[in-house]
Short mmCIF file of C-alpha atoms in Angstrom, two decimals:
data_model
loop_
_atom_site.label_atom_id
_atom_site.label_comp_id
_atom_site.label_asym_id
_atom_site.label_seq_id
_atom_site.Cartn_x
_atom_site.Cartn_y
_atom_site.Cartn_z
CA MET A 1 0.00 0.00 0.00
CA ASP A 2 1.65 3.21 -1.22
CA LEU A 3 0.57 5.80 1.32
CA PHE A 4 2.96 8.58 0.39
CA THR A 5 2.68 9.13 -3.39
CA PRO A 6 0.09 11.92 -3.68
CA MET A 7 -3.18 10.93 -5.36
CA VAL A 8 -4.72 14.42 -5.39
CA GLU A 9 -3.70 17.98 -6.20
CA GLN A 10 -1.27 19.69 -3.82
CA ASN A 11 -3.91 22.09 -2.50
CA LYS A 12 -6.10 19.18 -1.39
CA LEU A 13 -3.41 17.48 0.68
CA HIS A 14 -3.82 17.67 4.45
CA HIS A 15 -1.27 19.80 6.31
CA ASN A 16 -0.14 16.83 8.40
CA PHE A 17 0.33 14.69 5.29
CA VAL A 18 2.47 17.39 3.68
CA MET A 19 4.60 17.41 6.83
CA THR A 20 4.82 13.60 6.70
CA VAL A 21 6.22 13.53 3.15
CA ALA A 22 8.72 16.35 3.79
CA PRO A 23 12.45 15.49 3.48
CA HIS A 24 12.98 15.81 7.23
CA ALA A 25 10.39 13.10 8.00
CA LEU A 26 11.93 10.00 6.43
CA GLY A 27 12.01 8.26 9.82
CA VAL A 28 8.35 9.11 10.35
CA ARG A 29 7.43 7.51 7.02
CA LYS A 30 9.37 4.36 7.91
CA VAL A 31 7.42 4.02 11.16
CA ILE A 32 4.05 4.58 9.49
CA SER A 33 4.94 2.09 6.75
CA ASP A 34 5.75 -0.48 9.41
CA TRP A 35 2.42 0.19 11.13
CA ALA A 36 0.62 -0.25 7.80
CA ASN A 37 2.31 -3.56 6.96
CA GLY A 38 -0.56 -6.07 6.67
CA PHE A 39 -3.31 -3.45 6.80
CA VAL A 40 -6.03 -3.98 4.17
CA ASP A 41 -7.72 -1.09 2.34
CA ARG A 42 -11.14 -2.72 2.16
CA ASP A 43 -13.04 0.00 0.30
CA GLY A 44 -10.24 1.45 -1.84
CA LYS A 45 -10.58 4.86 -0.18
CA PHE A 46 -8.06 4.65 2.63
CA ILE A 47 -5.01 6.12 0.88
CA LYS A 48 -6.93 9.13 -0.41
CA GLU A 49 -8.46 9.71 3.03
CA PHE A 50 -5.02 9.44 4.64
CA GLN A 51 -3.70 12.10 2.29
CA THR A 52 -6.67 14.49 2.51
CA THR A 53 -8.08 14.10 6.05
CA TYR A 54 -5.14 12.33 7.73
CA ASN A 55 -5.92 12.15 11.45
CA SER A 56 -8.59 9.44 11.49
CA SER A 57 -6.60 7.29 9.05
CA PHE A 58 -3.41 7.82 11.04
CA TRP A 59 -5.30 6.69 14.16
CA GLU A 60 -6.41 3.49 12.41
CA LEU A 61 -2.84 2.69 11.38
CA TYR A 62 -1.61 3.33 14.90
CA LEU A 63 -4.32 1.09 16.35
CA TYR A 64 -3.43 -1.64 13.88
CA ALA A 65 0.19 -1.42 15.05
CA VAL A 66 -1.00 -1.72 18.65
CA MET A 67 -3.03 -4.80 17.76
CA LYS A 68 -0.03 -6.40 16.13
CA HIS A 69 1.96 -5.55 19.26
CA PHE A 70 -0.60 -7.41 21.38
CA LYS A 71 -0.89 -10.23 18.82
CA LEU A 72 -4.55 -9.42 18.16
CA ASP A 73 -5.30 -10.95 14.75
CA VAL A 74 -7.55 -8.69 12.64
CA ASP A 75 -10.02 -10.29 10.22
CA PHE A 76 -10.24 -7.92 7.25
CA SER A 77 -12.79 -10.08 5.41
CA PHE A 78 -15.60 -8.09 7.06
CA ALA A 79 -16.39 -4.65 5.66
CA SER A 80 -17.14 -3.34 9.16
CA PRO A 81 -16.62 -2.62 12.01
CA ASP A 82 -13.06 -1.38 11.72
CA PHE A 83 -11.33 -4.22 13.57
CA VAL A 84 -12.80 -7.68 14.08
CA ILE A 85 -10.32 -9.65 16.19
CA LYS A 86 -10.20 -13.29 15.09
CA ASN A 87 -8.22 -14.78 17.95
CA ARG A 88 -10.08 -12.88 20.67
CA ASN A 89 -13.74 -12.32 21.33
CA LEU A 90 -13.44 -8.64 20.49
CA ILE A 91 -14.57 -5.77 18.24
CA ILE A 92 -12.81 -2.38 18.02
CA GLU A 93 -14.26 0.66 16.23
CA ALA A 94 -12.10 3.74 15.67
CA ILE A 95 -12.98 7.44 15.58
CA SER A 96 -11.16 10.73 16.04
CA ALA A 97 -12.58 13.64 18.04
CA ASN A 98 -11.93 16.61 15.78
CA HIS A 99 -12.18 20.38 16.20
CA ALA A 100 -15.54 22.11 15.88
CA HIS A 101 -16.35 23.51 12.44
CA ASP A 102 -15.99 27.10 13.69
CA ASP A 103 -12.78 26.44 15.62
CA VAL A 104 -9.13 26.68 14.61
CA PRO A 105 -7.89 23.24 13.50
CA GLU A 106 -5.15 21.61 15.53
CA TRP A 107 -2.55 21.90 12.76
CA GLU A 108 -2.90 25.72 12.68
CA LYS A 109 -1.60 26.21 16.20
CA THR A 110 -1.51 29.73 17.61
CA ILE A 111 0.13 31.01 20.78
CA PRO A 112 -3.23 32.05 22.31
CA GLY A 113 -4.73 28.72 21.31
CA ILE A 114 -2.24 26.74 23.36
CA THR A 115 -1.65 29.16 26.24
CA GLU A 116 -4.94 30.91 26.98
CA GLY A 117 -7.94 29.56 28.88
CA ASN A 118 -8.17 28.03 32.33
CA SER A 119 -7.80 24.29 32.70
CA PHE A 120 -11.49 23.71 33.49
CA ASP A 121 -12.64 25.36 30.26
CA VAL A 122 -9.98 23.54 28.25
CA PHE A 123 -10.95 20.12 29.61
CA LYS A 124 -14.65 20.98 29.30
CA HIS A 125 -14.30 21.80 25.61
CA SER A 126 -12.32 18.63 25.01
CA ALA A 127 -14.80 16.46 26.94
CA ILE A 128 -17.68 17.83 24.84
CA ARG A 129 -15.88 17.01 21.59
CA LEU A 130 -15.02 13.54 22.90
CA SER A 131 -18.67 13.05 23.86
CA ASN A 132 -19.69 13.76 20.27
CA ALA A 133 -17.26 11.12 18.98
CA PHE A 134 -18.35 8.57 21.58
CA SER A 135 -22.04 9.14 20.81
CA ALA A 136 -21.47 8.76 17.08
CA LYS A 137 -19.97 5.30 17.53
CA VAL A 138 -22.61 4.26 20.08
CA ASN A 139 -25.27 5.13 17.51
CA LYS A 140 -23.33 3.33 14.79
CA TYR A 141 -23.19 0.20 16.93
CA ARG A 142 -26.86 0.24 17.87
CA THR A 143 -28.07 1.07 14.37
CA ASN A 144 -25.69 -0.89 12.13
CA TYR A 145 -23.52 -3.35 14.03
CA ALA A 146 -25.32 -4.90 16.98
CA GLN A 147 -27.23 -7.52 15.00
CA LEU A 148 -24.38 -8.60 12.73
CA ASN A 149 -23.47 -12.22 13.39
CA HIS A 150 -19.76 -11.43 13.69
CA VAL A 151 -20.45 -8.62 16.19
CA LYS A 152 -23.33 -9.51 18.48
CA ASP A 153 -22.47 -10.87 21.92
CA ARG A 154 -18.85 -9.74 21.53
CA PRO A 155 -17.18 -7.02 23.60
CA TYR A 156 -17.28 -3.74 21.70
CA ILE A 157 -14.53 -1.16 22.27
CA ILE A 158 -14.70 2.40 20.96
CA ALA A 159 -11.19 3.69 20.22
CA ILE A 160 -11.02 7.50 20.32
CA SER A 161 -8.12 9.76 19.41
CA ASN A 162 -8.23 13.36 20.59
CA PHE A 163 -7.63 16.10 18.01
CA SER A 164 -10.30 18.38 19.47
CA ARG A 165 -8.25 21.50 20.17
CA GLN A 166 -4.97 23.13 19.22
CA ASP A 167 -3.55 21.97 22.57
CA PHE A 168 -5.03 18.45 22.46
CA ASN A 169 -1.63 16.82 23.05
CA LEU A 170 -1.42 18.51 26.46
CA HIS A 171 -4.73 17.16 27.81
CA GLY A 172 -3.68 13.74 29.06
CA ASP A 173 -6.67 11.60 30.01
CA VAL A 174 -8.57 14.11 32.19
CA PRO A 175 -11.40 14.83 29.68
CA LEU A 176 -12.17 11.10 29.39
CA GLN A 177 -12.14 10.69 33.17
CA TRP A 178 -14.79 13.42 33.29
CA LEU A 179 -16.87 11.99 30.47
CA LEU A 180 -16.87 8.33 31.47
CA TYR A 181 -16.53 8.36 35.27
CA ASP A 182 -17.49 11.94 36.26
CA VAL A 183 -14.62 12.04 38.72
CA LEU A 184 -15.52 15.58 39.86
CA GLU A 185 -19.21 14.72 40.39
CA GLN A 186 -20.37 17.45 38.01
CA LYS A 187 -23.20 15.38 36.45
CA SER A 188 -23.14 17.39 33.19
CA LEU A 189 -21.46 20.16 31.20
CA THR A 190 -23.26 23.08 29.57
CA LYS A 191 -22.44 23.86 25.94
CA SER A 192 -22.37 27.34 24.41
CA ASN A 193 -25.92 26.85 23.09
CA ASP A 194 -27.13 25.97 26.63
CA SER A 195 -27.66 22.30 25.82
CA THR A 196 -26.02 19.84 28.20
CA VAL A 197 -23.64 16.92 27.89
CA ASP A 198 -24.02 14.12 30.41
CA LEU A 199 -20.98 12.93 32.34
CA GLY A 200 -20.36 9.61 34.06
CA LEU A 201 -21.43 7.52 31.08
CA PHE A 202 -19.86 4.42 32.65
CA ARG A 203 -21.54 4.95 36.03
CA SER A 204 -24.82 3.30 35.05
CA ASN A 205 -26.04 0.64 32.64
CA ALA A 206 -27.08 3.23 30.04
CA PHE A 207 -24.13 2.21 27.87
CA GLN A 208 -23.87 -1.44 28.83
CA ASP A 209 -23.40 -2.35 25.16
CA ILE A 210 -20.07 -0.49 25.16
CA SER A 211 -17.42 -2.60 26.87
CA ALA A 212 -14.59 -0.08 27.07
CA VAL A 213 -12.96 2.96 25.51
CA LEU A 214 -9.40 2.89 24.18
CA TYR A 215 -8.00 6.42 24.06
CA SER A 216 -4.96 8.50 23.27
CA SER A 217 -4.15 12.17 22.81
CA LEU A 218 -0.57 11.29 21.83
CA ALA A 219 -1.01 8.96 18.83
CA THR A 220 0.20 11.64 16.45
CA PHE A 221 2.90 12.58 13.98
CA GLY A 222 5.01 13.14 17.10
CA LYS A 223 4.56 9.50 18.12
CA ALA A 224 5.93 8.35 14.78
CA ARG A 225 8.72 10.91 15.06
CA VAL A 226 9.98 9.67 18.44
CA LEU A 227 9.74 6.01 17.37
CA GLY A 228 11.71 6.66 14.19
CA ASP A 229 15.37 7.20 13.44
CA ASP A 230 15.33 10.88 12.46
CA THR A 231 18.16 12.87 14.02
CA GLY A 232 19.16 16.50 14.33
CA ASP A 233 18.00 19.50 16.32
CA ILE A 234 14.80 17.82 17.54
CA THR A 235 13.91 18.43 21.18
CA CYS A 236 11.27 16.33 22.92
CA HIS A 237 9.33 17.82 25.82
CA ALA A 238 7.18 15.44 27.86
CA ILE A 239 5.47 15.01 31.20
CA ARG A 240 5.00 11.70 32.95
CA ILE A 241 3.00 11.30 36.15
CA LYS A 242 4.30 8.71 38.60
CA ASN A 243 1.99 7.04 41.11
CA ASN A 244 -0.81 9.40 40.04
CA TYR A 245 0.71 12.48 41.66
CA GLU A 246 4.46 12.95 41.08
CA ILE A 247 5.09 15.09 37.99
CA LEU A 248 8.19 14.17 35.98
CA LYS A 249 9.25 16.77 33.42
CA ILE A 250 11.41 15.55 30.54
CA GLN A 251 13.39 17.53 27.98
CA ALA A 252 15.82 15.70 25.73
CA ASN A 253 17.20 15.54 22.24
CA ILE A 254 15.39 12.89 20.24
CA SER A 255 18.52 10.71 20.26
CA GLU A 256 18.19 10.43 24.06
CA TYR A 257 14.41 10.47 24.42
CA LYS A 258 12.58 7.20 25.14
CA GLU A 259 8.95 6.40 24.35
CA THR A 260 7.22 3.16 23.35
CA LEU A 261 4.41 2.47 20.90
CA THR A 262 1.83 2.16 23.67
CA ASP A 263 3.04 4.97 25.94
CA GLY A 264 0.17 7.43 26.33
CA LEU A 265 -2.52 4.86 25.52
CA ARG A 266 -5.45 4.53 27.94
CA LEU A 267 -8.09 1.86 28.49
CA PHE A 268 -11.30 2.84 30.30
CA VAL A 269 -13.33 -0.20 31.36
CA ASN A 270 -17.13 -0.12 31.70
CA PRO A 271 -18.15 -1.96 34.91
CA PHE A 272 -21.71 -2.31 33.57
CA ALA A 273 -20.70 -3.93 30.27
CA LYS A 274 -22.92 -6.85 29.29
CA ASN A 275 -19.99 -8.23 27.27
CA PRO A 276 -16.90 -7.48 29.40
CA ILE A 277 -13.46 -7.36 27.86
CA ASN A 278 -10.58 -9.56 28.95
CA ILE A 279 -8.28 -6.95 30.46
CA ASP A 280 -5.33 -9.33 30.14
CA ASP A 281 -5.46 -8.74 26.38
CA PHE A 282 -4.17 -5.21 27.01
CA VAL A 283 -1.98 -5.50 30.08
CA ASN A 284 1.58 -4.33 29.72
CA GLY A 285 3.69 -1.76 31.50
CA ASP A 286 2.77 1.18 29.25
CA ILE A 287 -1.03 1.33 28.92
CA ARG A 288 -2.79 3.12 31.75
CA ILE A 289 -5.89 1.11 32.65
CA PHE A 290 -8.90 2.56 34.47
CA ILE A 291 -11.12 -0.01 36.18
CA ALA A 292 -14.24 1.21 38.01
CA ASP A 293 -16.71 -0.77 40.07
CA LYS A 294 -20.45 -0.19 40.00
CA ASN A 295 -20.19 2.11 43.03
CA GLY A 296 -17.91 4.46 41.14
CA ASP A 297 -14.71 3.51 42.95
CA LEU A 298 -11.80 3.73 40.54
CA THR A 299 -8.59 1.71 40.32
CA VAL A 300 -5.87 3.00 38.01
CA SER A 301 -2.70 1.22 36.94
CA CYS A 302 0.59 3.11 37.24
CA HIS A 303 3.66 2.86 35.00
CA GLU A 304 6.77 2.29 37.12
CA ASP A 305 8.53 5.15 35.31
CA GLY A 306 5.45 7.37 35.20
CA ASP A 307 2.52 7.39 32.77
CA LEU A 308 3.09 9.53 29.69
CA CYS A 309 0.53 12.34 29.76
CA MET A 310 1.85 15.11 27.51
CA ARG A 311 4.42 15.46 24.78
CA PHE A 312 5.38 18.02 22.18
CA ILE A 313 8.36 18.29 19.88
CA ASP A 314 10.42 21.30 18.89
CA SER A 315 12.21 20.71 15.58
CA LYS A 316 14.68 22.89 13.69
CA PHE A 317 15.79 21.92 10.19
CA PRO A 318 17.78 23.54 7.38
CA LYS A 319 15.57 25.30 4.82
CA HIS A 320 16.24 22.70 2.11
CA MET A 321 14.66 20.02 4.34
CA LEU A 322 11.45 21.97 4.84
CA LYS A 323 10.42 22.00 1.18
#
C-alpha cells in the first residue's frame, strides 16, 4: 500500500500529510509504513483519506500497530466494524474527536490557542468534543452493528483519538475521566448553546453495550517521530506522572528520548458492560488502565517510570529540508 505518493492535487493534501512527506520526515514515514504492513484497504478509499483528512486514518494505522503488538489478529474479510479480532472475542471501532467547524484546526496552532484559557474550560471543551465522537460510535453500533453475526455478543470497544483542540496533546486523560466516570461529580457540562452533555457515562447501565474505551491524545505525527530514526535538532518535551501524583518533566534531544508504541494509551473499562473485555489482552507496562466498580470507585494502573501524559516536539531543520 503506497501511502505517500500523492493521489490528489497539492492544494487538497492535508497539512499533516504534507509534513509527513517532507524530506525531514523519512524516519516518520518508515514508522508509518511499518504500522501499515498487513493493513487492508477494504473500500479502496483509505489512501486518499489518509492524504486528505489524515488524522482518522493515522489513528487506524496506529491502532493496527498496537493490535499487532498485542498479537490481536484482525479479520479484514468483514467490511465493518473497523477491527474484528479473530483470535479474541473482540470488536474495536475507531474514531477521532476533531475540532468544531468554527474552531481553529489543531494543525494551525496559535500562541493564544495553546496558552490561553483556564484548565477547566480547556478540559470541558475537550470532553464535549469527545462526547460527540463517543455518541457517534454508540449510535453506529446500535443502528448498524449490533445484529451482525460477527459482532453480536462480543465485547465492543470504541477507540477515540483526541484532536479536538490546538492543545489536544497537552490534555492527558482528564477529559475522558470526566466523560466516562465523572470524577468531579459534576453530572453534566453546559455547551455554548445551553444544551447539556451528560458525564459519568460508565456509572450506570445506560451504555452497557459499550465494553470499554481505548484512548490517546498522543497517537500523532510526534509518536511516529519519536519512534523513528530521524536525528538532528529535535527536542522532545514530555510530562510523565508517577503514582498518580508525582510530575516528571522531561526535555531531551530525540537521540536520548525514550517512548514506546503504547506509551500514552489509555483503556477505560465499563463496569456495567454486558460483554466485558478480557483486560489481560491489554496489560503491559505502558497502557494506563482505568477499572471502576459499579459504586464508582476507581482503580488505576501506574507505570513504574510514570505514565506519559503530555508530549510536544520542537524541531529545527535547514531550509532545504522543509520544502
